[in-house]
């Protein structure tokens, strides 16, 4: 199998280290589920047929399709993915599976990392600061969210901000929340563009978006101090 080291959304996969991470934290997958994920990423966006997956994962051992379905379910749970609205793992009924997310190879990821250092993005609320990473940033009451808001009225997975740091573009979408997501006074009914200083209302919480480019703001103004007499 070709070594795979990619980044997609808030996740990274390193096949040689056999490691799946989310925002820098390890995510557990069983050995077979990890093998399936790596295969799908390696052949993206092509569909891998079930018989081919059986041969590659179990080699000379015969197993039924149910085992493959269990592995796909384990991967989706680890990635917070959904079969009906997949971000990463797409089921092609009667055929097999495919990786449908946008994945960046390691060499490209290093280039993007340099771009990320040139542009910082974060949300603020009541004196708290929530840094935003390149890619997907979920907002919600679930502690695994990049922006964790343990507040009544905020849904478990409330909204999602997507940042493309290289192009300095950001959008937000509502994730079917109970109380809705707003940018200013406008409800978010489809992915909406974001700009610096936007106020994002997530249930009862008002978050302010800050976008800062390394070359913004010009030089620091020197403070004049009076001499002591």
C-alpha positions as MATLAB code, in Angstrom:
seq = 'XXXXXXXXXXXXXXXXXXXXXXXXXXXXXXXXXXXXXXXXXXXXXXXXXXXXXXXXXXXXXXXXXXXXXXXXXXXXXXXXXXXXXXXXXXXXXXXXXXXXXXXXXXXXXXXXXXXXXXXXXXXXXXXXXXXXXXXXXXXXXXXXXXXXXXXXXXXXXXXXXXXXXXXXXXXXXXXXXXXXXXXXXXXXXXXXXXXXXXXXXXXXXXXXXXXXXXXXXXXXXXXXXXXXX';
ca = [
       0.000    0.000    0.000;
       1.274    3.480   -0.886;
       2.226    5.530    2.204;
      -0.547    8.020    2.937;
      -0.062   11.225    4.889;
      -2.874   13.683    4.321;
      -4.994   16.334    5.995;
      -8.755   16.639    5.536;
     -11.009   18.971    7.485;
      -9.853   18.934   11.101;
      -8.219   15.493   10.681;
      -4.806   14.165    9.678;
      -3.898   10.594    8.723;
      -0.421    9.089    8.669;
      -0.453    5.512    7.391;
       3.155    4.773    8.337;
       2.670    5.979   11.908;
      -0.819    4.390   11.839;
      -2.236    7.518   13.377;
      -5.509    9.411   12.950;
      -5.618   12.803   14.685;
      -8.255   15.492   15.118;
      -7.068   19.010   15.875;
      -3.832   17.503   17.207;
      -5.513   14.828   19.360;
      -5.380   11.101   18.670;
      -8.584    9.423   17.464;
      -8.905    5.674   18.013;
      -9.698    3.311   15.149;
      -9.425   -0.466   15.110;
      -6.632   -1.794   12.837;
      -9.038   -2.952   10.092;
     -11.027    0.284   10.169;
      -7.782    2.261    9.861;
      -6.761    0.122    6.863;
     -10.117    0.796    5.207;
      -9.826    4.548    5.755;
      -6.310    4.635    4.289;
      -7.406    2.620    1.242;
     -10.306    4.930    0.520;
      -8.140    8.041    0.920;
      -5.392    6.575   -1.249;
      -7.855    5.869   -4.099;
      -9.957    9.034   -3.722;
     -12.308    9.993   -5.311;
     -12.706    6.590   -6.986;
     -15.123    3.993   -5.654;
     -13.544    0.801   -4.334;
     -15.716   -2.244   -4.860;
     -16.576   -4.427   -1.891;
     -14.845   -7.496   -3.338;
     -11.653   -5.488   -3.821;
     -11.852   -4.155   -0.263;
     -12.402   -7.671    1.092;
      -9.281   -8.885   -0.740;
      -7.112   -6.017    0.457;
      -8.240   -5.941    4.089;
      -8.822   -9.613    4.912;
      -6.617  -11.167    2.199;
      -7.214  -14.935    2.252;
      -9.924  -14.879    4.912;
     -13.547  -14.899    3.795;
     -15.896  -12.510    5.612;
     -19.362  -11.229    4.774;
     -20.359   -7.706    3.726;
     -21.613   -7.039    7.248;
     -18.014   -6.871    8.496;
     -17.233   -4.185    5.935;
     -20.340   -2.242    6.924;
     -19.249   -2.346   10.568;
     -15.841   -0.886    9.668;
     -17.436    1.893    7.611;
     -19.706    2.693   10.555;
     -16.725    2.817   12.913;
     -14.931    5.264   10.619;
     -17.998    7.483   10.324;
     -18.374    7.572   14.102;
     -14.708    8.548   14.532;
     -15.027   11.295   11.903;
     -18.479   12.480   13.075;
     -19.686   11.672    9.572;
     -23.207   10.752    8.472;
     -24.184    8.181    5.843;
     -27.065   10.294    4.503;
     -25.069   13.521    4.285;
     -21.449   12.365    4.068;
     -18.535   14.725    4.456;
     -15.909   12.038    3.980;
     -17.192    8.468    3.435;
     -19.688    7.916    0.622;
     -21.623    4.677    0.220;
     -22.293    3.541   -3.333;
     -25.101    1.068   -2.754;
     -24.501   -2.337   -4.234;
     -20.947   -1.396   -5.255;
     -18.688   -0.180   -2.434;
     -17.321    2.941   -0.763;
     -15.440    6.110   -1.714;
     -13.702    8.954    0.096;
     -15.552   12.123   -0.926;
     -13.848   14.793    1.204;
     -11.153   17.246    0.168;
      -7.778   15.860    1.268;
      -4.422   17.632    1.032;
      -1.231   15.621    0.630;
       1.604   16.192    3.092;
       3.737   18.284    0.721;
       0.798   20.593    0.024;
      -0.074   20.663    3.722;
       3.356   22.109    4.542;
       2.756   24.906    2.024;
      -0.659   25.581    3.550;
       0.889   25.616    7.028;
       3.123   28.500    5.977;
       0.033   30.320    4.705;
      -1.735   29.581    7.996;
       1.033   31.329    9.925;
       0.436   34.430    7.772;
      -3.250   34.650    8.631;
      -4.811   34.083   12.035;
      -8.543   33.694   12.647;
     -10.456   33.428   15.877;
     -13.807   33.963   17.587;
     -14.332   35.936   20.782;
     -17.099   35.741   23.385;
     -17.179   37.173   26.909;
     -13.412   37.495   27.084;
     -12.819   33.988   25.720;
     -10.879   33.360   22.527;
     -11.470   30.388   20.219;
      -8.703   29.951   17.587;
      -9.923   28.677   14.216;
      -7.907   26.255   12.111;
      -7.609   25.937    8.361;
     -10.441   23.659    7.230;
     -13.582   22.782    9.191;
     -14.328   24.200   12.654;
     -17.499   22.917   14.318;
     -19.340   25.058   16.866;
     -21.580   23.418   19.454;
     -22.236   22.010   22.901;
     -20.285   18.818   22.166;
     -16.874   19.033   23.960;
     -15.216   17.680   20.804;
     -16.182   20.795   18.832;
     -13.406   23.215   17.915;
     -15.554   25.952   19.466;
     -17.142   24.410   22.552;
     -20.076   26.382   23.963;
     -21.563   24.674   27.010;
     -24.648   26.875   26.910;
     -28.371   25.926   26.904;
     -29.912   26.759   23.545;
     -26.772   25.775   21.624;
     -27.156   22.492   19.741;
     -24.653   19.646   20.094;
     -23.425   20.332   16.559;
     -24.802   23.787   15.888;
     -22.802   25.358   13.057;
     -19.623   24.865   11.040;
     -17.080   27.426    9.874;
     -14.883   26.523    6.929;
     -11.667   28.471    6.422;
      -9.485   28.394    3.343;
      -6.447   30.168    4.731;
      -4.489   30.064    1.476;
      -7.260   32.004   -0.298;
      -8.300   33.884    2.864;
     -11.916   32.835    2.420;
     -14.330   31.813    5.179;
     -17.914   30.525    5.169;
     -20.391   29.348    7.783;
     -23.260   26.861    7.588;
     -25.955   25.834   10.029;
     -25.985   22.121   10.939;
     -29.735   21.801   11.442;
     -29.627   23.502   14.840;
     -32.745   24.008   16.939;
     -32.372   27.771   17.426;
     -30.641   28.722   14.189;
     -27.440   30.497   13.192;
     -27.261   34.165   12.160;
     -24.598   36.434   10.687;
     -25.630   39.825   11.955;
     -29.406   39.735   11.583;
     -29.418   37.414    8.571;
     -30.328   33.749    9.159;
     -27.889   31.224    7.719;
     -29.921   28.942    5.448;
     -27.009   27.950    3.198;
     -23.225   28.383    3.398;
     -22.700   32.127    3.896;
     -19.496   34.175    3.421;
     -17.770   35.652    6.457;
     -15.841   38.878    6.927;
     -13.721   40.404    9.652;
     -15.706   41.702   12.647;
     -18.869   39.764   11.718;
     -21.129   38.913   14.658;
     -22.223   35.268   14.507;
     -25.258   34.425   16.622;
     -25.341   30.766   17.674;
     -28.514   30.229   19.686;
     -28.198   32.745   22.582;
     -24.450   33.302   22.061;
     -22.994   36.219   20.077;
     -19.548   35.392   18.707;
     -17.371   38.004   17.021;
     -15.114   36.887   14.182;
     -11.627   38.302   13.953;
      -9.478   37.878   10.846;
      -5.924   39.139   11.000;
      -3.343   39.118    8.206;
       0.323   39.346    9.091;
       0.744   42.506    6.998;
      -2.433   44.194    8.238;
      -2.484   47.259   10.390;
       0.830   48.724    9.221;
       3.586   49.592   11.642;
       3.099   49.762   15.373;
       2.656   53.356   16.512;
       5.385   54.539   18.871;
       4.092   55.888   22.182;
       5.541   59.234   23.199;
       6.438   59.477   26.878;
       7.108   62.739   28.659;
      10.468   63.180   30.356;
      10.582   63.196   34.104;
      11.525   66.503   35.616;
];
